[in-house]
Structure formats: C-alpha cells, structure tokens
Coordinates of C-alpha atoms in Angstrom, one line a residue:
Chain A
M18 CA 34.3 -12.4 30.7
T19 CA 36.9 -9.5 31.5
M20 CA 39.3 -11.7 28.7
M21 CA 36.7 -10.8 26.1
M22 CA 36.3 -7.9 26.3
D23 CA 39.8 -6.6 25.9
R24 CA 40.2 -9.4 23.1
L25 CA 37.1 -7.8 21.5
R26 CA 38.3 -4.1 21.9
S27 CA 41.6 -4.1 20.9
A28 CA 40.9 -6.0 18.3
D29 CA 38.3 -4.1 16.2
R30 CA 37.5 -0.4 18.2
R31 CA 34.8 1.8 15.8
P32 CA 36.6 4.7 14.8
A33 CA 35.2 8.2 16.1
P34 CA 32.3 8.8 15.0
V35 CA 32.3 11.9 12.0
A36 CA 30.2 12.2 9.3
A37 CA 31.4 9.7 7.3
D38 CA 30.7 12.2 4.0
G39 CA 31.5 15.7 5.8
A40 CA 27.9 17.5 4.2
R41 CA 25.9 15.3 7.3
G42 CA 24.5 16.9 10.1
P43 CA 23.6 14.6 12.5
L44 CA 20.9 11.9 12.4
L45 CA 19.2 12.6 15.8
T46 CA 19.0 15.9 17.5
V47 CA 17.7 16.2 21.6
D48 CA 17.1 19.1 22.8
G49 CA 15.8 20.2 25.5
L50 CA 14.1 16.8 26.5
A51 CA 11.3 16.0 29.5
K52 CA 9.2 14.2 30.7
H53 CA 6.6 14.6 34.0
Y54 CA 4.6 11.9 36.0
G55 CA 2.2 14.5 37.7
A56 CA 4.7 16.3 39.9
R57 CA 8.0 13.5 39.4
I58 CA 10.6 14.1 37.2
G59 CA 10.6 11.0 35.1
C60 CA 13.6 13.2 32.8
T61 CA 14.4 16.7 32.3
G62 CA 17.1 18.6 30.2
V63 CA 18.1 16.3 28.6
G64 CA 20.1 17.1 24.9
F65 CA 22.5 15.1 22.8
D66 CA 23.5 14.3 18.6
L67 CA 23.5 11.1 17.2
W68 CA 25.3 11.2 14.5
P69 CA 25.1 8.2 11.5
G70 CA 26.6 5.2 12.5
E71 CA 27.2 6.4 16.0
V72 CA 26.6 4.1 19.6
L73 CA 25.2 6.1 21.7
G74 CA 24.9 4.6 25.9
I75 CA 22.7 5.6 27.9
V76 CA 23.2 3.9 32.0
G77 CA 22.6 4.7 35.3
E78 CA 20.5 3.2 38.4
S79 CA 16.7 1.8 38.1
G80 CA 15.2 4.9 38.9
S81 CA 16.9 7.1 36.9
G82 CA 14.6 7.9 34.1
K83 CA 16.8 5.8 31.2
T84 CA 13.8 3.8 30.2
T85 CA 11.6 7.2 29.9
L86 CA 14.3 9.4 28.3
L87 CA 14.4 6.0 26.0
K88 CA 10.2 5.4 25.5
A89 CA 10.2 9.6 25.2
I90 CA 12.6 10.1 22.2
A91 CA 11.4 6.8 19.9
G92 CA 7.8 7.8 21.0
L93 CA 6.8 5.7 23.1
V94 CA 5.5 7.8 25.3
A95 CA 4.4 12.0 25.1
P96 CA 7.5 14.3 25.8
D97 CA 6.8 17.1 28.2
A98 CA 9.0 19.6 26.2
G99 CA 12.1 19.7 23.8
S100 CA 12.6 19.4 20.4
I101 CA 13.4 15.7 18.7
R102 CA 14.9 16.3 15.2
Y103 CA 15.5 13.0 12.9
D104 CA 17.2 13.6 9.2
A105 CA 16.0 10.3 6.6
G106 CA 18.7 12.2 4.3
A107 CA 16.4 15.8 3.2
G108 CA 16.6 17.9 6.5
P109 CA 16.3 16.7 9.4
V110 CA 13.1 17.5 10.4
E111 CA 10.5 17.7 14.1
V112 CA 9.4 14.2 14.8
R113 CA 6.5 15.4 17.8
A114 CA 5.8 18.3 15.0
L115 CA 5.0 15.0 13.0
S116 CA 1.1 13.2 11.8
E117 CA 0.5 10.4 13.5
P118 CA 0.2 8.7 10.2
E119 CA 3.7 9.6 9.5
R120 CA 5.5 9.5 12.6
R121 CA 4.5 5.0 12.4
R122 CA 5.3 5.2 9.6
L123 CA 9.2 6.7 10.6
M124 CA 8.4 3.9 13.4
R125 CA 8.1 0.9 11.2
T126 CA 10.3 1.8 8.8
D127 CA 13.6 3.5 9.3
W128 CA 13.4 2.8 13.6
A129 CA 13.3 0.4 15.0
F130 CA 12.4 0.0 19.4
V131 CA 14.2 -3.2 20.9
H132 CA 12.1 -4.3 23.8
Q133 CA 13.8 -5.5 27.8
N134 CA 11.0 -8.0 27.8
P135 CA 11.5 -10.4 24.1
R136 CA 7.7 -10.7 25.0
D137 CA 6.9 -6.9 24.6
G138 CA 8.0 -7.0 21.6
L139 CA 6.7 -10.2 19.5
R140 CA 3.8 -11.4 18.6
M141 CA 3.9 -15.2 20.8
G142 CA 0.9 -16.4 18.9
V143 CA 2.2 -16.4 15.3
S144 CA 5.6 -18.5 13.7
A145 CA 8.8 -16.5 13.7
G146 CA 8.4 -16.7 10.2
A147 CA 5.7 -14.3 10.0
N148 CA 6.9 -11.3 13.7
V149 CA 10.1 -11.4 10.7
G150 CA 8.3 -10.9 8.3
E151 CA 5.1 -8.3 10.0
R152 CA 7.3 -5.2 8.6
L153 CA 7.9 -5.9 5.7
M154 CA 3.8 -7.1 4.6
A155 CA 3.3 -3.5 6.3
R156 CA 5.5 -2.1 3.5
G157 CA 3.2 -3.5 0.8
Q158 CA 4.8 -7.0 -0.1
R159 CA 2.6 -9.1 -1.3
H160 CA 5.5 -12.5 -2.3
Y161 CA 5.2 -14.9 -0.1
G162 CA 8.0 -16.5 -1.1
R163 CA 10.4 -13.5 -1.1
I164 CA 8.9 -12.6 2.5
R165 CA 9.7 -16.7 3.9
G166 CA 13.3 -16.4 2.0
A167 CA 13.7 -12.6 4.0
A168 CA 13.2 -14.7 7.1
L169 CA 14.7 -17.4 6.0
D170 CA 18.4 -15.0 5.8
W171 CA 17.1 -12.9 8.6
L172 CA 17.2 -15.6 10.7
A173 CA 20.3 -16.9 9.3
R174 CA 22.0 -13.8 10.2
V175 CA 20.7 -13.6 14.5
E176 CA 22.2 -18.0 14.2
I177 CA 18.5 -18.8 14.6
A178 CA 18.4 -22.3 12.6
G179 CA 16.6 -22.6 9.3
A180 CA 14.7 -25.9 11.0
R181 CA 12.3 -23.1 13.4
L182 CA 11.1 -21.0 10.9
D183 CA 8.2 -22.4 11.3
D184 CA 7.8 -22.2 15.3
R185 CA 5.9 -19.9 17.5
P186 CA 8.5 -18.0 20.4
S187 CA 6.9 -19.4 23.3
A188 CA 8.8 -22.6 21.4
F189 CA 12.4 -20.3 21.9
S190 CA 14.8 -20.0 24.9
G191 CA 14.9 -16.0 26.1
G192 CA 18.4 -16.2 24.3
M193 CA 16.6 -16.8 20.8
Q194 CA 13.5 -14.9 21.5
Q195 CA 15.9 -12.2 21.7
R196 CA 17.8 -12.7 18.8
L197 CA 14.0 -12.5 17.3
Q198 CA 12.9 -10.3 18.3
I199 CA 16.4 -8.2 16.9
A200 CA 15.7 -10.1 13.1
R201 CA 12.1 -8.8 13.3
N202 CA 13.1 -5.4 13.6
L203 CA 15.6 -4.9 11.1
V204 CA 14.3 -7.3 8.7
S205 CA 13.0 -3.4 7.7
E206 CA 16.9 -1.6 7.5
P207 CA 16.1 0.3 10.2
R208 CA 18.5 3.7 10.4
L209 CA 17.7 4.5 14.0
V210 CA 17.8 1.4 16.9
F211 CA 16.6 2.0 19.9
M212 CA 17.6 -0.5 22.3
D213 CA 16.2 -0.4 26.0
E214 CA 17.7 -3.6 28.1
P215 CA 18.8 -6.0 25.6
T216 CA 20.7 -8.0 26.9
G217 CA 18.5 -8.0 30.5
G218 CA 17.6 -11.7 31.8
L219 CA 20.1 -13.6 30.7
D220 CA 22.9 -15.5 31.1
V221 CA 26.3 -14.5 31.1
S222 CA 27.4 -16.3 28.0
V223 CA 24.8 -15.9 26.0
Q224 CA 24.7 -11.5 27.0
A225 CA 28.0 -12.0 25.3
R226 CA 27.2 -13.7 21.9
L227 CA 24.9 -11.7 22.0
L228 CA 26.5 -8.3 22.4
D229 CA 28.7 -9.9 20.0
L230 CA 26.1 -10.4 17.3
I231 CA 24.5 -6.3 17.9
R232 CA 28.5 -5.2 17.9
A233 CA 28.4 -7.2 13.9
L234 CA 25.0 -6.4 12.7
V235 CA 25.4 -2.7 14.1
R236 CA 28.8 -2.1 12.0
E237 CA 27.5 -5.0 8.7
L238 CA 25.0 -2.3 8.1
G239 CA 25.6 1.1 10.2
L240 CA 23.4 1.2 12.5
S241 CA 22.8 4.6 14.7
A242 CA 22.2 3.4 17.9
I243 CA 20.7 4.2 21.2
V244 CA 21.6 1.1 23.8
V245 CA 19.3 1.8 27.3
T246 CA 21.4 -0.6 30.1
H247 CA 22.6 -0.3 33.9
D248 CA 25.5 -2.8 32.4
L249 CA 28.1 -1.0 31.7
A250 CA 30.1 -3.5 30.3
V251 CA 27.4 -3.4 27.9
V252 CA 28.1 -0.3 27.0
R253 CA 31.7 -0.9 27.1
L254 CA 31.6 -3.5 24.1
L255 CA 29.3 -1.7 22.0
A256 CA 28.9 2.1 22.9
D257 CA 31.3 4.7 21.7
R258 CA 29.9 7.4 23.6
L259 CA 27.9 7.6 26.8
M260 CA 25.5 9.5 29.3
V261 CA 24.8 9.0 32.8
M262 CA 21.9 9.4 34.0
K263 CA 21.1 9.9 38.0
D264 CA 17.3 11.6 38.7
G265 CA 16.7 12.3 35.1
R266 CA 19.3 14.5 34.0
V267 CA 22.1 13.8 32.7
V268 CA 25.3 13.8 34.6
E269 CA 27.3 12.6 32.8
A270 CA 28.4 12.4 28.8
G271 CA 31.2 11.9 26.5
L272 CA 33.2 9.3 24.9
T273 CA 32.4 5.9 26.4
D274 CA 36.9 4.6 27.7
Q275 CA 36.9 8.3 28.7
V276 CA 34.0 8.6 30.8
L277 CA 34.1 4.8 32.5
D278 CA 38.0 5.0 32.5
D279 CA 38.1 8.8 34.3
P280 CA 34.7 9.5 35.9
A281 CA 34.7 12.9 36.7
H282 CA 31.4 12.7 38.5
A283 CA 31.3 12.0 41.6
Y284 CA 28.1 9.3 40.9
T285 CA 30.1 8.3 38.5
Q286 CA 32.2 7.5 40.4
L287 CA 30.4 6.0 42.1
L288 CA 28.9 3.2 39.6
V289 CA 32.3 2.3 38.6
S290 CA 33.8 1.7 41.6
S291 CA 30.2 -0.7 41.8
I292 CA 31.6 -2.9 39.4
L293 CA 32.2 -6.8 41.2
Q294 CA 35.7 -7.8 40.1
V295 CA 35.9 -11.5 39.0
Chain B
M13 CA -43.6 6.6 9.8
S14 CA -47.1 6.6 11.3
G15 CA -48.0 4.4 8.3
H16 CA -46.5 1.7 10.2
E17 CA -48.0 2.3 13.3
N18 CA -51.0 -0.9 14.6
A19 CA -50.2 -2.7 11.3
S20 CA -49.1 -6.1 12.6
G21 CA -52.9 -5.5 14.6
A22 CA -53.5 -8.8 12.5
A23 CA -50.5 -11.0 13.8
G24 CA -51.9 -10.8 17.1
A25 CA -48.7 -9.5 19.3
E26 CA -51.0 -5.8 18.9
A27 CA -48.1 -4.8 22.0
Y28 CA -45.7 -4.7 19.6
N29 CA -45.3 -1.2 16.9
F30 CA -43.6 -2.6 13.0
A31 CA -41.2 -5.0 13.5
Y32 CA -40.8 -5.0 17.6
L33 CA -38.7 -1.7 17.5
D34 CA -39.9 1.6 18.2
E35 CA -39.8 4.1 15.4
Q36 CA -36.7 6.1 17.6
T37 CA -34.6 2.6 17.4
K38 CA -35.4 2.2 14.4
R39 CA -34.6 6.1 13.6
M40 CA -31.3 5.3 15.3
I41 CA -30.0 2.0 13.8
R42 CA -31.0 4.2 9.5
R43 CA -28.8 6.6 11.2
A44 CA -26.7 4.2 10.9
I45 CA -26.7 1.9 8.0
L46 CA -26.7 5.3 6.1
K47 CA -23.3 6.8 7.5
A48 CA -22.5 2.7 6.8
V49 CA -24.0 3.0 3.8
A50 CA -21.8 6.4 2.9
I51 CA -18.2 4.8 3.7
P52 CA -18.1 0.7 2.2
G53 CA -16.2 -1.3 4.7
Y54 CA -15.9 1.1 8.0
Q55 CA -18.0 -0.2 11.1
V56 CA -20.5 1.7 12.3
P57 CA -21.2 1.9 16.4
F58 CA -24.9 1.7 16.8
A59 CA -26.7 1.6 19.7
S60 CA -27.4 -1.9 19.9
R61 CA -30.5 -3.2 21.8
E62 CA -31.2 -6.2 24.4
M63 CA -33.4 -8.3 21.0
P64 CA -36.1 -11.5 22.7
M65 CA -33.6 -13.4 21.6
P66 CA -30.0 -14.7 22.7
Y67 CA -27.4 -13.2 21.3
G68 CA -25.0 -15.1 18.9
W69 CA -28.5 -15.7 17.3
G70 CA -28.2 -12.8 15.2
T71 CA -29.8 -10.0 17.1
G72 CA -27.7 -7.3 15.0
G73 CA -29.4 -8.6 12.2
V74 CA -33.0 -8.6 13.6
Q75 CA -32.7 -4.8 14.4
V76 CA -31.1 -4.2 10.9
T77 CA -33.6 -6.2 9.3
A78 CA -36.6 -4.6 11.6
A79 CA -35.1 -0.8 10.8
C80 CA -35.8 -1.2 6.8
L81 CA -38.6 -3.3 6.6
T82 CA -41.8 -1.7 5.2
A83 CA -45.4 -3.8 5.7
E84 CA -45.0 -4.5 1.5
D85 CA -41.5 -6.3 2.4
R86 CA -41.5 -9.5 1.3
L87 CA -38.7 -11.9 3.7
K88 CA -36.6 -14.4 3.6
V89 CA -34.6 -15.1 6.5
I90 CA -32.1 -18.3 6.0
D91 CA -29.2 -19.9 8.6
Q92 CA -26.5 -21.9 6.6
G93 CA -28.0 -21.7 3.7
A94 CA -30.9 -23.3 4.9
D95 CA -34.6 -22.0 5.7
D96 CA -35.6 -24.5 8.0
T97 CA -32.9 -24.9 10.5
T98 CA -34.1 -23.1 13.8
N99 CA -32.4 -19.4 13.6
A100 CA -34.3 -19.1 10.7
V101 CA -37.4 -20.1 11.2
S102 CA -37.4 -18.8 14.5
I103 CA -36.7 -15.5 13.1
R104 CA -39.1 -15.2 10.6
K105 CA -41.5 -15.9 13.2
F106 CA -40.5 -12.9 14.8
F107 CA -41.1 -10.8 12.0
E108 CA -44.4 -12.8 10.9
R109 CA -46.0 -12.0 14.3
T110 CA -44.5 -8.2 14.8
A111 CA -44.6 -6.9 11.0
G112 CA -46.3 -9.0 10.2
V113 CA -45.6 -9.2 6.0
K114 CA -45.1 -12.0 3.5
T115 CA -42.2 -14.1 4.0
T116 CA -40.4 -16.5 1.2
E117 CA -38.4 -19.1 1.0
E118 CA -37.5 -18.2 -3.0
T119 CA -34.1 -15.7 -3.3
E120 CA -36.0 -14.2 -6.2
Q121 CA -39.6 -13.3 -4.6
A122 CA -38.0 -11.6 -1.8
T123 CA -37.0 -7.9 -1.3
I124 CA -34.6 -8.7 2.0
I125 CA -32.7 -11.7 2.8
Q126 CA -31.4 -11.6 6.2
T127 CA -28.1 -15.4 6.2
R128 CA -26.4 -16.7 8.9
H129 CA -22.9 -17.8 7.0
R130 CA -24.4 -17.5 3.5
I131 CA -25.3 -16.2 0.5
P132 CA -27.8 -17.8 -2.0
E133 CA -26.8 -19.4 -4.8
A134 CA -29.2 -17.4 -7.2
P135 CA -27.7 -14.1 -8.5
L136 CA -29.4 -11.2 -6.6
A137 CA -30.8 -8.3 -8.6
E138 CA -31.6 -4.3 -7.9
G139 CA -33.1 -3.8 -5.4
Q140 CA -33.0 -7.0 -2.6
I141 CA -31.5 -6.0 0.1
M142 CA -29.0 -8.7 2.0
V143 CA -28.7 -8.6 6.5
F144 CA -25.6 -10.4 7.4
Q145 CA -26.0 -11.9 10.9
V146 CA -22.0 -10.9 12.0
P147 CA -20.5 -12.2 15.8
I148 CA -17.4 -10.3 15.3
P149 CA -17.2 -7.1 13.4
E150 CA -12.9 -6.2 13.2
P151 CA -11.4 -8.8 10.8
L152 CA -8.3 -7.7 13.2
R153 CA -9.6 -8.6 16.4
F154 CA -7.5 -12.1 16.9
L155 CA -4.6 -10.4 16.1
E156 CA -4.8 -7.2 17.7
P157 CA -7.3 -7.1 20.7
R158 CA -6.9 -3.8 21.7
E159 CA -9.9 -2.2 20.2
T160 CA -8.2 1.9 20.7
E161 CA -5.5 -0.1 18.5
T162 CA -7.3 -1.8 15.9
R163 CA -9.2 1.1 15.4
K164 CA -6.6 3.1 14.8
M165 CA -4.9 0.7 12.1
H166 CA -8.7 1.0 9.7
A167 CA -8.0 5.1 10.1
L168 CA -4.8 4.8 9.5
E169 CA -4.2 1.9 7.1
E170 CA -2.1 -0.5 8.9
Y171 CA -3.6 -3.5 7.3
G172 CA 0.4 -5.4 7.6
L173 CA -0.8 -6.9 10.3
M174 CA -4.1 -9.8 8.2
H175 CA -1.0 -10.6 6.0
V176 CA 0.9 -12.4 8.7
K177 CA -2.9 -14.3 10.5
L178 CA -2.3 -15.3 6.1
Y179 CA 1.4 -16.2 5.8
E180 CA 1.1 -18.1 9.3
D181 CA -2.1 -19.6 7.5
I182 CA 0.2 -20.7 4.6
S183 CA 3.3 -21.6 7.3
V184 CA 1.1 -23.4 8.7
H185 CA -0.8 -25.7 6.3
G186 CA 0.9 -25.3 3.4
H187 CA -2.4 -22.5 2.0
I188 CA -4.5 -20.1 2.7
A189 CA -6.9 -22.6 4.2
T190 CA -9.6 -19.5 6.5
T191 CA -12.2 -20.9 5.4
Y192 CA -14.7 -19.1 6.9
A193 CA -15.2 -15.4 7.3
Y194 CA -12.0 -14.3 4.6
P195 CA -10.4 -10.9 5.3
V196 CA -11.8 -8.9 1.9
L197 CA -10.8 -4.5 0.7
V198 CA -13.7 -2.9 0.1
E199 CA -12.9 -0.7 -3.0
G200 CA -9.5 -0.7 -1.8
R201 CA -9.3 0.9 1.6
Y202 CA -11.3 -0.5 4.7
V203 CA -10.5 -4.2 5.5
M204 CA -13.8 -5.8 7.0
D205 CA -14.6 -9.3 7.5
P206 CA -17.5 -10.2 5.8
S207 CA -19.6 -12.2 8.9
P208 CA -18.8 -15.7 8.5
I209 CA -19.8 -17.2 4.9
P210 CA -17.9 -19.6 3.8
K211 CA -14.8 -18.1 0.8
F212 CA -16.8 -20.0 -1.2
D213 CA -19.3 -17.0 -1.2
N214 CA -16.5 -14.2 -1.0
P215 CA -16.9 -13.3 -5.1
K216 CA -20.4 -12.8 -4.7
L217 CA -20.0 -9.5 -2.9
D218 CA -18.2 -8.1 -5.5
D219 CA -19.7 -5.9 -8.0
S220 CA -23.0 -6.9 -6.5
P221 CA -26.3 -5.6 -7.5
A222 CA -27.6 -5.7 -4.0
L223 CA -27.9 -4.5 -1.2
M224 CA -25.1 -5.6 1.4
L225 CA -26.1 -4.5 5.4
F226 CA -24.1 -6.6 8.4
G227 CA -25.5 -6.0 11.5
A228 CA -22.8 -7.4 15.2
G229 CA -25.7 -6.3 17.4
R230 CA -23.1 -7.5 20.8
E231 CA -20.4 -5.5 18.7
Q232 CA -22.7 -3.3 18.4
R233 CA -21.5 -1.6 14.5
I234 CA -23.2 -2.1 11.5
Y235 CA -21.1 -2.3 8.0
A236 CA -22.3 -1.8 5.3
L237 CA -21.8 -2.5 1.6
P238 CA -23.6 -0.6 -1.5
P239 CA -24.5 -1.6 -4.3
H240 CA -21.7 -2.7 -6.8
T241 CA -18.9 -1.8 -4.7
R242 CA -15.5 -3.7 -5.3
V243 CA -14.5 -6.2 -3.1
Q244 CA -11.2 -7.9 -3.0
S245 CA -10.0 -11.1 -0.8
L246 CA -6.4 -10.2 0.2
D247 CA -3.8 -13.3 -1.1
F248 CA -0.5 -13.7 -1.9
E249 CA 1.4 -13.0 -5.0
D250 CA 2.5 -16.6 -5.2
H251 CA -0.4 -17.8 -3.8
P252 CA -3.8 -16.2 -4.8
F253 CA -7.2 -16.4 -3.5
D254 CA -9.4 -19.3 -3.5
R255 CA -12.6 -20.0 -3.7
G256 CA -12.3 -23.8 -3.4
H257 CA -14.1 -26.5 -5.5
W258 CA -15.7 -30.3 -4.8
D259 CA -14.9 -33.4 -6.4
E260 CA -18.2 -34.2 -5.9
D261 CA -21.6 -32.9 -7.5
C262 CA -25.1 -32.2 -4.7
A263 CA -26.8 -35.8 -4.5
L264 CA -30.1 -34.6 -5.0
C265 CA -29.9 -31.9 -8.0
G266 CA -26.9 -32.3 -9.6
D267 CA -25.8 -29.3 -9.3
A268 CA -21.8 -29.4 -10.1
G269 CA -21.7 -25.1 -9.0
S270 CA -23.3 -24.9 -5.4
Y271 CA -21.4 -24.6 -2.6
L272 CA -21.9 -28.6 -0.5
D273 CA -22.5 -29.5 2.3
E274 CA -21.6 -33.1 3.7
V275 CA -24.5 -35.2 4.8
I276 CA -23.7 -38.3 6.9
T277 CA -25.5 -41.2 6.1
D278 CA -24.9 -44.3 7.8
D279 CA -22.5 -45.3 10.7
A280 CA -20.4 -47.1 8.3
G281 CA -18.8 -43.8 6.3
G282 CA -21.5 -43.7 4.0
R283 CA -21.9 -40.0 2.8
I284 CA -24.0 -38.2 0.5
F285 CA -22.7 -33.6 -0.3
V286 CA -26.6 -31.9 -0.4
C287 CA -26.6 -28.2 -1.7
S288 CA -26.5 -26.4 1.6
D289 CA -28.2 -23.4 -0.2
T290 CA -32.2 -25.5 0.2
A291 CA -33.8 -23.5 -1.9
H292 CA -32.0 -23.3 -5.4
C293 CA -31.8 -27.6 -4.8
R294 CA -35.6 -28.1 -4.4
A295 CA -35.8 -25.0 -7.2
R296 CA -33.7 -27.2 -9.4
R297 CA -34.9 -30.9 -8.7
Q298 CA -38.2 -29.2 -9.2
A299 CA -37.4 -28.5 -12.5
G300 CA -35.7 -32.0 -13.6
H301 CA -32.7 -32.1 -12.0
A302 CA -31.2 -34.9 -10.8
G303 CA -29.0 -36.1 -8.9
A304 CA -26.9 -39.4 -8.0
A305 CA -29.2 -39.9 -4.6
S306 CA -32.4 -38.0 -5.1
A307 CA -35.4 -40.0 -5.3
P308 CA -37.9 -38.5 -8.9
Y309 CA -39.2 -35.4 -7.0
E310 CA -42.5 -34.6 -4.4
E311 CA -43.5 -31.5 -3.3
A312 CA -44.6 -31.5 0.3
G313 CA -47.3 -33.0 1.8
A314 CA -48.1 -34.2 -1.6

C-alpha cells in the first residue's frame, strides 16, 4: 500500500488547482452551512470554495458530521442555515433557493452522489445496463441501441466485463457494485461528484484498484469532487485539499500534503498519528 | 337525485338506495370523476367504500359504475372479454338487483360498459362510458415502492424510470415483453397504467370517442381519459410499440383481427384460438361467419 502510494504520488501528482481559463470563479461556494438534529449539532459554520477540477477531501472520525455535511450540500438533507452557490457556467446560483424540480434536475444531470453502500445507489432489481442507462433515459434518450452502447462503454471504463451487461448488480462482488455505481453516476457527465466513503467495506487490494480508477476518471473528465472518508490514505491519493472535521466543525483546512505532513491542530495530529504503519 | 330513491324496489332489494351506494357517497365519487376528467391521466384519491365483494373483484369499478348509473342506462359487464364469466355475471346481477337497470351483452347497445382486462372489439361510440377495474393504478409502483416519491415523479414529469423497465424487458427478452398493463403517456403529460388490458387494446384508448373511467377500490384512486384524448404507448425509437398478432384466426368465427384466447381441447397438445370478446364472436357467427372449428350457428336454447 505504501509503495503504491509513493509511486502514484511521484508519478502524476495533479497540479495545484487554478481556474484554467482565469476568468472563472469557484464551481461551488459554501458559506456558513449548518444542520442541526434538534439540539444536537450535525455540522455548523462550514464554508469553503471548490474550484473546477479540484478534489476536496473531508476527514474526521465517526460522528464528526462528515456525511451530514456532504448530504446537506448535495441536498439529500435540508440544511438549517447557510448558502450553497453553484456555478454551472452562467454565474453562481443559490442552490437552496432553486425550486424542487430544478434542484432534482441538477441532482441527476450536473451532480452525482456515490453512496458508501452501493445498494443505496443502485437499482438492485434491474440489470447493470439499465442501471447505467437510467440517467440517460431520465434525460430523454429513447434509442435502445445507443443507450446500450453507452452502458457498454461505461462498463469498460470502470473495468467491468461487457459480458456482465445484462447481469443484475446482486450477482456482482462488492467492488464491482461500487464501480457500477460510479459508472451509473458518471454516465451523465456530471461536473460535481459527491462521494461518501467510496472505498468503505472493500478489502485493501480492491480499494487500491478502485482509487486508481477514481483518480483516472476524475482527471480524464476534469471532474470536481468532494470525498468524505475516515481513511487518510484515500484522501492522500485523491484529494487536492483537505478539511478536518470534529464535533460538526471544521478544525483545520489546507492542501492535503500540508495538512497530513504538518498538522497544526491537536486533533489532526492525533488523527495522523493514529495511522497504523505496516 | 331524489328520482333514484327506491327505483330498485321492483328488483327485490328495497333496503338499498339506487345502485347500492348512498347519494352522498356517489356525490363524492362523482366529484373525483370530474376532477379526473379535468386532468386526464392524473390519479385522483377518493374515499373508497367497502363493497359487498372482496378487493380484487372490481370494487373500484363497481363504485365508479354505481356513481355513473341512471335508471335509463343499459349496462354491459365483461371479464376478460367474456360476458358469462364469474366476475361479469356477479357484477351484472349486483346492479340488476340494486339498480334495476337493463343489461345487455351487445357492445353497441350498452351505455355503460364495466370491464376487467379488455376493451370490446366493436368500436365504441360517443356517449358510451367504459369503466375499468384497476388493481394497481400506479405504473411506477414496481420500480419505486415509495408513494411519496412516485407522486413527486408524476408531479415533476420524471418518467425516465418507466423506460428503465422497458429497457430491462428488451435486454432480457430481446423485445418489449410487457404484454398487459402496458404504460401509456396521456396528452404528453401523465404516464398512466391502462389497467391490465392487453397491449393489443392500447391503440383503442387513443382518440376514443367514449369516456374512459378507471377505478381502483383498494388503492382508492380514480383516473380518466375524456373522449378524444391523445394516448401514446411508451417505446424506444429502435423498438417501436407493437400491438402483437396471431398466426391463427378465431376458430369459431374466423376473425383475423380480434384478440384471441388459447383454449386447450385435449391432453394431447390440441388447442384452438377463439375470440376473447364473446359478444363480438357471437355476432359474427350470427352474421354467417365461420371458423375452422365451428359448427353451424344455433341460438342458445334453440
């Protein structure tokens, strides 16, 4: 694992994110976001910018509000306060002020959400091809041959054999299900992908291949992504920038290598020192 | 309204109001029907009543029929196209006793036709009302189990999921293998389950001069197609809708264009195909048409 990490890091570390065309602002701007569960804090006072092509990691221990934050940004739970501005190319738009049809359209075209458990993100009752094709059909594609072609193409891109196209996801291994979920989300060519523990529950060799795949896809498609994980190796490989959360608040943020190699906050130091060295 | 009171007296069911339901209930159902007619394809909730028959036997259709019936109506009831099967006979008898209306087996003579699983072969005319018995009104139900979510999908016209089902059909069977309850798009807006009629009957829904009412008793929904509504069967560009066909003609009346039932005739693989619409088949035989297995036509009881 460590060897592979070193190889990947030295070989093709992404350049620091800058707005490619200079003129464009951040893709996503989050400000003062809060979600409370009654008197308890889910997350509070969270703010950051996400630039086009950038991958932001969110780390922290269980219960620190990572997933709540991700779901609040993605609109899966309604935030209590704060603003989320998204720039689809025509200037920033306040997502929370969008009408429900507009928000749902955004969710299934420009955005994508990769769930920790692939069963939450897949339709287990229909074939892999139908899973990948669903977003295309939701956008109005009505040509069976072309939908199937696109599904086949995407299965190849996530390294699933084309012969499995008509198999149901329930016949897939955990790693394949997760890759299928990624294909199903990326087929609509989203600009922003939310990932909640994308490697959770997978063994390390499968994790490593999945991370390789996600890295390649993110770079190839120029995606922006927000990745929530408790696994620091995952963010080390994927994320350009890092936010560390504790008790619903962001305690430290910065470039990934900077945060991990030179943690400033006591909690981050604890987190980094807790990694098992094999 | 008061004209209906005790109209059933002669039929021997004095204790009941005309057509079994009380006037307030009929009023409630009529309101739901009017709303359904105003929004073609939209499922209107209504306070479905317990009927003296089990759910699944057409309690929705019976309530819609009861709300539409007048003393002058002539009722036809069919089940799978036949006038003489259990469901059809018992519902027809129910309204003969509780409403005292005249009944008929001829499609052209009927003003209200309650049906389970078929639309008659004879073309419907202006002024006729078709009442469908619907088991599950929600076309998205087997793909999305949450009612809150399916309602939202209808509201926002998010119908991609319906095509996921058709896609799955083609990938498994090589063609769209949905043969009944084939989903339709109504006036370019609502996706609707046409009740479990065979897809063969789907084209009859389009631009029909008759009023089509759909009642689901257990699920408490009423929906409607007003006359001359545009109804398209969903399909793919490269797998267009096909109503299906038979290689055989009706063995009794020789009709090559009606919906056929397969009838097993012995235990050695013998089978014939006959019209599912019994009234249509009898009318053709009466007019002198004959099929491969038919004896000369005789009136029943002659």
